[in-house]
C-alpha positions as a LaTeX table, in Angstrom:
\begin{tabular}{lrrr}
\hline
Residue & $x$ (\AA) & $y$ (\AA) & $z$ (\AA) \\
\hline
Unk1 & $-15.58$ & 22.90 & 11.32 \\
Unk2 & $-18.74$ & 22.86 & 13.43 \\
Unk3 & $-20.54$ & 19.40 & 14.31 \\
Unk4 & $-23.33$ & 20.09 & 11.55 \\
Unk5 & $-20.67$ & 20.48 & 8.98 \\
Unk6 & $-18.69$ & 17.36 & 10.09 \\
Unk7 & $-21.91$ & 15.55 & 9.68 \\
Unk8 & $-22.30$ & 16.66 & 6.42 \\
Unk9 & $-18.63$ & 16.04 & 5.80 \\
Unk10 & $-18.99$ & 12.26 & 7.11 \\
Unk11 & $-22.20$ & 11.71 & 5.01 \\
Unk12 & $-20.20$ & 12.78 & 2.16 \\
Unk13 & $-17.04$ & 10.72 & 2.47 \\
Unk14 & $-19.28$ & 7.90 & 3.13 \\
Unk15 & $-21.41$ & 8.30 & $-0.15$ \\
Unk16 & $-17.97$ & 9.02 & $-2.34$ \\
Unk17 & $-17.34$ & 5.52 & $-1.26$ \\
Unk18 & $-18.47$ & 3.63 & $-4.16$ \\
Unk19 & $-16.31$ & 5.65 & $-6.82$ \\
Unk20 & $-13.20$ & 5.57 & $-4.42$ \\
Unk21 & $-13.08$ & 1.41 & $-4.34$ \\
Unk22 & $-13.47$ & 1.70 & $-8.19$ \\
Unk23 & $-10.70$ & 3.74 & $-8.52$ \\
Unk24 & $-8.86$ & 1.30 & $-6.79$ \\
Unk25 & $-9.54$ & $-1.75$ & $-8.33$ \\
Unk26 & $-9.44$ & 0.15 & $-11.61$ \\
Unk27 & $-5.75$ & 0.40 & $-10.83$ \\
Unk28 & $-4.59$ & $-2.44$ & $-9.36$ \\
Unk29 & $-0.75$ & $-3.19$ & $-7.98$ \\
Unk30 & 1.36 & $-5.89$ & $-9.35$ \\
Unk31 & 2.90 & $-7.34$ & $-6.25$ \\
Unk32 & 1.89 & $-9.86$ & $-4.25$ \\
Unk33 & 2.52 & $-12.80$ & $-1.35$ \\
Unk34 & 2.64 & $-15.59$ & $-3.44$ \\
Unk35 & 6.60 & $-16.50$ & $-2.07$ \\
Unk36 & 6.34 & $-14.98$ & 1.21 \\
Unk37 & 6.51 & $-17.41$ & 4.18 \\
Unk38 & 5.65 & $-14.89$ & 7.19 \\
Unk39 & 3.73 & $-11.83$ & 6.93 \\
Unk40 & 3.34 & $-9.52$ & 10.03 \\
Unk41 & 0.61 & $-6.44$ & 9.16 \\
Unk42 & 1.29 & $-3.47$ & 11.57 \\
Unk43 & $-0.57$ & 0.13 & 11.61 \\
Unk44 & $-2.54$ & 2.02 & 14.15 \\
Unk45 & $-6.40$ & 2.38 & 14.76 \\
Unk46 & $-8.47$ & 1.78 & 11.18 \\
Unk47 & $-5.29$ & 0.33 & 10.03 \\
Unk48 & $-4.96$ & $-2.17$ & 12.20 \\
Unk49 & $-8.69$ & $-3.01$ & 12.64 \\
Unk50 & $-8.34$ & $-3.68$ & 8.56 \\
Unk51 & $-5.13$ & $-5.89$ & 9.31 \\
Unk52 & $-6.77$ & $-7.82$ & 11.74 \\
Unk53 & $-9.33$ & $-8.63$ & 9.56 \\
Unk54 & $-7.14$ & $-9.91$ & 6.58 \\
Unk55 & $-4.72$ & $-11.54$ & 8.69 \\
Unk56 & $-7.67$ & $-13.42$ & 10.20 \\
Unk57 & $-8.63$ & $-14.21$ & 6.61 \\
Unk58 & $-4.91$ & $-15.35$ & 5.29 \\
Unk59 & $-4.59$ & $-17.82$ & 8.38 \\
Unk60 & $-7.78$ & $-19.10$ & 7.81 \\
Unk61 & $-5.65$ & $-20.46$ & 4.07 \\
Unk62 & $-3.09$ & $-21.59$ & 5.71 \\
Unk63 & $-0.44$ & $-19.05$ & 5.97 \\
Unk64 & 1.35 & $-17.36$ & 8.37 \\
Unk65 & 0.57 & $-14.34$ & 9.03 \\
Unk66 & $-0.64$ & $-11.61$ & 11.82 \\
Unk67 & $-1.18$ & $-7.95$ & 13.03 \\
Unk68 & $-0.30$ & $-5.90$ & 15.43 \\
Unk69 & 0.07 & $-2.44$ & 16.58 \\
Unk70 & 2.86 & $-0.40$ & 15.19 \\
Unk71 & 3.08 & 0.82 & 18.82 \\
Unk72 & 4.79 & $-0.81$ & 22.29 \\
Unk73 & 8.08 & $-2.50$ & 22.58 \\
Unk74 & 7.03 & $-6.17$ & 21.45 \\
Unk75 & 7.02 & $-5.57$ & 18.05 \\
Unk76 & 8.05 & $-8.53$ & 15.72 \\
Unk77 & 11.82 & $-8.50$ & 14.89 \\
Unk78 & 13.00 & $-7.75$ & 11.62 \\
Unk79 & 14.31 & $-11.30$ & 9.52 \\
Unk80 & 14.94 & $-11.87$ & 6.22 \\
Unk81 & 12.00 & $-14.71$ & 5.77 \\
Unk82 & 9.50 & $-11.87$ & 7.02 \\
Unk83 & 7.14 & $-9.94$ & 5.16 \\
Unk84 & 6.24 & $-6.45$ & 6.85 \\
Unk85 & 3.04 & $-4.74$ & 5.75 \\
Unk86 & 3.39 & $-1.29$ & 7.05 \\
Unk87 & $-0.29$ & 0.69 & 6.82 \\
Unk88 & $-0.58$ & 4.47 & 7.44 \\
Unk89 & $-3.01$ & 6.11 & 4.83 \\
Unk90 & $-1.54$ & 9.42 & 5.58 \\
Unk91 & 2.01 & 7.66 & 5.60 \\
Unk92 & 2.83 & 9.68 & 8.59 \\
Unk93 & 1.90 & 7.89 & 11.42 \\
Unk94 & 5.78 & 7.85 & 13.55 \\
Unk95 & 5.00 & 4.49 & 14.59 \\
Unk96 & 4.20 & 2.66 & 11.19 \\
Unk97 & 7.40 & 4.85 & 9.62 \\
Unk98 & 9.78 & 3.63 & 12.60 \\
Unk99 & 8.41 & $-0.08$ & 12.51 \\
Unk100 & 8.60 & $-0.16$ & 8.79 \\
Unk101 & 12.42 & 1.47 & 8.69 \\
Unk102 & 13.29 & $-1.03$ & 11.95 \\
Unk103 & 12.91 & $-3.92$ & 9.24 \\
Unk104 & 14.27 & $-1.69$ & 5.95 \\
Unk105 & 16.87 & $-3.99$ & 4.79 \\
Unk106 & 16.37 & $-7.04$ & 6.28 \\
Unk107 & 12.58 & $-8.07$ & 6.02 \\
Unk108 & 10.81 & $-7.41$ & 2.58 \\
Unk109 & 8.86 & $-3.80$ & 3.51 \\
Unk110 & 5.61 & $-3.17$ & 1.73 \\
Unk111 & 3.74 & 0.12 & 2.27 \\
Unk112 & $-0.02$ & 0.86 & 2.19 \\
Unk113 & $-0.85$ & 4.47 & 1.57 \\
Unk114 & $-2.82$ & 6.95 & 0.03 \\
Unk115 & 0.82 & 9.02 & 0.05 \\
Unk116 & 3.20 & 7.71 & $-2.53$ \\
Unk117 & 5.66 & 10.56 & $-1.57$ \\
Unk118 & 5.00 & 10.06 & 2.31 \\
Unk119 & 8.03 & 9.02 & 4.56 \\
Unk120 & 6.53 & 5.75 & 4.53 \\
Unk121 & 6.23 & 5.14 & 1.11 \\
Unk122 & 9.89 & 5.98 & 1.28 \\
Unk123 & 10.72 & 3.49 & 3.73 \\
Unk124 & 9.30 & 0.76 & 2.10 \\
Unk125 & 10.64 & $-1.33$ & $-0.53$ \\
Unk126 & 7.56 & $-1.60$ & $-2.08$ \\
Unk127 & 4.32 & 0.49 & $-2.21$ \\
Unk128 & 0.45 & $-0.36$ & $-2.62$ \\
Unk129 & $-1.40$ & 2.75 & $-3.08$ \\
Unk130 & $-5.13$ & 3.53 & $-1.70$ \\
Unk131 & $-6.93$ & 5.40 & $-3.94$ \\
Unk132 & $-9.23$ & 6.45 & $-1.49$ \\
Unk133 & $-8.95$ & 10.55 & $-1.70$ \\
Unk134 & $-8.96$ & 12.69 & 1.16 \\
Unk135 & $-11.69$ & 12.75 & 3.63 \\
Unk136 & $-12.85$ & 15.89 & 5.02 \\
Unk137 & $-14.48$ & 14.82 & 8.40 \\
Unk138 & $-11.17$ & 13.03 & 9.56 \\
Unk139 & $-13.03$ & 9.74 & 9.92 \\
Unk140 & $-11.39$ & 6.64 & 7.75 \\
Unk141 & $-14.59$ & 5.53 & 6.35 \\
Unk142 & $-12.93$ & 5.32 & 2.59 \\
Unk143 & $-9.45$ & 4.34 & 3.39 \\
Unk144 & $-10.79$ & 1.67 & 5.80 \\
Unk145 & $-12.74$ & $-0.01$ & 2.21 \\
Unk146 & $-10.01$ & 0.62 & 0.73 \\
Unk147 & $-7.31$ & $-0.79$ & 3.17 \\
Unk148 & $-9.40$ & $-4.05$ & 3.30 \\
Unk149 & $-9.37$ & $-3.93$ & $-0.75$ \\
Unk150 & $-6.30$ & $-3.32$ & $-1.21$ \\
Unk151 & $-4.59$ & $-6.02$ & 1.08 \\
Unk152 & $-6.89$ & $-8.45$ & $-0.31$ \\
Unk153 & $-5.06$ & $-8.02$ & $-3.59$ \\
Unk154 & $-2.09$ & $-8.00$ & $-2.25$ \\
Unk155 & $-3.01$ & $-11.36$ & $-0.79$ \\
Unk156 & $-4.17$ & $-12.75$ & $-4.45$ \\
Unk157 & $-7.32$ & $-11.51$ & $-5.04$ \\
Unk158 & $-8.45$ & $-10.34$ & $-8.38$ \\
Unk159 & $-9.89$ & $-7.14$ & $-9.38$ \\
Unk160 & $-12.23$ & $-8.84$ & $-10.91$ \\
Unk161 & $-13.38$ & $-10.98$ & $-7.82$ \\
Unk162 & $-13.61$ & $-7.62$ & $-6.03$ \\
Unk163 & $-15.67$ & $-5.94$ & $-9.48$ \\
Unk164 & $-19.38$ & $-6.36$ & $-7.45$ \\
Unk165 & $-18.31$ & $-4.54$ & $-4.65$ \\
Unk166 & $-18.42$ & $-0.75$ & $-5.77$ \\
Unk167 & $-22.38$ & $-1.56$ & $-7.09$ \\
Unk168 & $-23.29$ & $-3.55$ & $-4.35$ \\
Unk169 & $-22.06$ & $-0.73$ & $-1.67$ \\
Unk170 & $-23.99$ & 2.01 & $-3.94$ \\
Unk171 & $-26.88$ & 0.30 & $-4.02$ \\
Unk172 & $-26.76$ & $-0.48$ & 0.05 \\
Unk173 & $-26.32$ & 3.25 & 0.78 \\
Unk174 & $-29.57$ & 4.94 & 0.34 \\
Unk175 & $-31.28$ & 2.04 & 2.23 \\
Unk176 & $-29.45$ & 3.42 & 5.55 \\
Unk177 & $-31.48$ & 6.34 & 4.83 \\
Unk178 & $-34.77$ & 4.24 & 6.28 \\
Unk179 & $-33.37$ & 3.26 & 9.52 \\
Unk180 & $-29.93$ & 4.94 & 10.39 \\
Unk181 & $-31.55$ & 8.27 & 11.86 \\
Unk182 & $-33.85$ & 6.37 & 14.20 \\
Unk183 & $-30.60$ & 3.92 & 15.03 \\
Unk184 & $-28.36$ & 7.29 & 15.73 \\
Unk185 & $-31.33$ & 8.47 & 18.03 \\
Unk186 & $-31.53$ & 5.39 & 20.18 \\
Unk187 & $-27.70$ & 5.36 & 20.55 \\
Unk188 & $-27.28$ & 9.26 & 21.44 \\
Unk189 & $-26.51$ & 10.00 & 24.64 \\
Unk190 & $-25.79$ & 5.91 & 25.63 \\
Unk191 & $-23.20$ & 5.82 & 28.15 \\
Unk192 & $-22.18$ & 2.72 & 26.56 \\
Unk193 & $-22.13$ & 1.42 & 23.06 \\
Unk194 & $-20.93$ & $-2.15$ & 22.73 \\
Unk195 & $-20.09$ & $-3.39$ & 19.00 \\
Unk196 & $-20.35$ & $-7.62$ & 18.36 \\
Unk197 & $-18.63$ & $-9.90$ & 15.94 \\
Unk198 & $-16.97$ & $-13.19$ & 15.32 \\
Unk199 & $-13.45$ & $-13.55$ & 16.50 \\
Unk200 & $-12.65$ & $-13.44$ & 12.88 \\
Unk201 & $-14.18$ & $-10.35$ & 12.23 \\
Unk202 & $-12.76$ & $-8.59$ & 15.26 \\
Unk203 & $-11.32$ & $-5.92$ & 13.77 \\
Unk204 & $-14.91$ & $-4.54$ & 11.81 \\
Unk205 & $-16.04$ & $-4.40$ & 15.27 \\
Unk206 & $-13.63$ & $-1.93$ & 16.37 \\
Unk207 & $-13.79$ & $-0.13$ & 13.47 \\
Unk208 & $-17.70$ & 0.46 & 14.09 \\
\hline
\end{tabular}
């Protein structure tokens, strides 16, 4: 795939977005948190930006929970009053698999994946599936929506609390047409591109 086409790719994933967090909130899961008492989200890159973000959210209601990378050796033991969120859209990621099979059987494993035959879907004692569809320029633009969506349900949310968000994102879209070419230009070529955000909100930074 040449750069042009990736570009074209990217803008394409990025503009299927509206119909992919539909999908998902068209089909929602039936499990949630509600009896959990300590919830630990692990993934790598997008998926752990995403956890970061909810697990920001969920302490901010009082509960316990937190993120962290599926990778290194100070990973959070397996116990049986533990929740483990394992995320991996592919379900492939060796790290997410091995954390979320260190805890099979003692912790309560829950998978989130666009795979529901992946080896981490199989791992898991329970699976929330993304909805998000495969995207073609191998940037998680769709799956990161759709992470954030999906764990917010699994949290409590409604569908219906979440129903606004495929318009409102289809109707912000074509305004990026007015200013994100001249943005791109002033960026290219910076040795240096530093991304800013609340504590909170951490992980949207690193996603951008």
């Amino acid at each position: 795939m040449t750069a042009e086409d990736r570009v074209e790719a990217f803008r394409a994933d990025i503009a299927a977005s509206p119909d992919a967090l539909a999908r998902l909130l068209e089909t929602p899961h039936s499990l949630g948190l509600a009896g959990a008492r300590r919830m630990c989200l692990t993934g790598l890159g997008s998926s752990r930006f995403a956890a970061d973000v909810v697990a920001a959210s969920w302490r901010a209601e009082g509960r316990t929970a937190w993120s962290e990378l599926a990778s290194g050796g100070a990973r959070t033991r397996p116990a049986t009053d533990l929740t483990l969120i394992a995320i991996s859209a592919s379900g492939s990621t060796p790290e997410v698999v091995a954390a979320a099979q260190s805890h099979r059987g003692v912790s309560q494993v829950i998978a989130v994946t666009e795979r529901p035959e992946s080896a981490l879907a199989q791992s898991a004692d329970e699976v929330v599936l993304l909805h998000a569809g495969r995207e073609t320029a191998g940037i998680a633009c769709r799956t990161f929506r759709a992470t954030l969506a999906a764990l917010a349900m699994l949290g409590g949310a409604r569908p219906e609390d979440l129903a606004w968000t495929p318009d409102a994102l289809a109707e912000r879209l074509p305004l990026a047409r007015a200013w994100a070419a001249e943005v791109a230009d002033g960026i290219d070529g910076a040795p240096a591109i530093d991304v800013l955000a609340d504590a909170s909100l951490l992980g949207l930074a690193e996603q951008a």
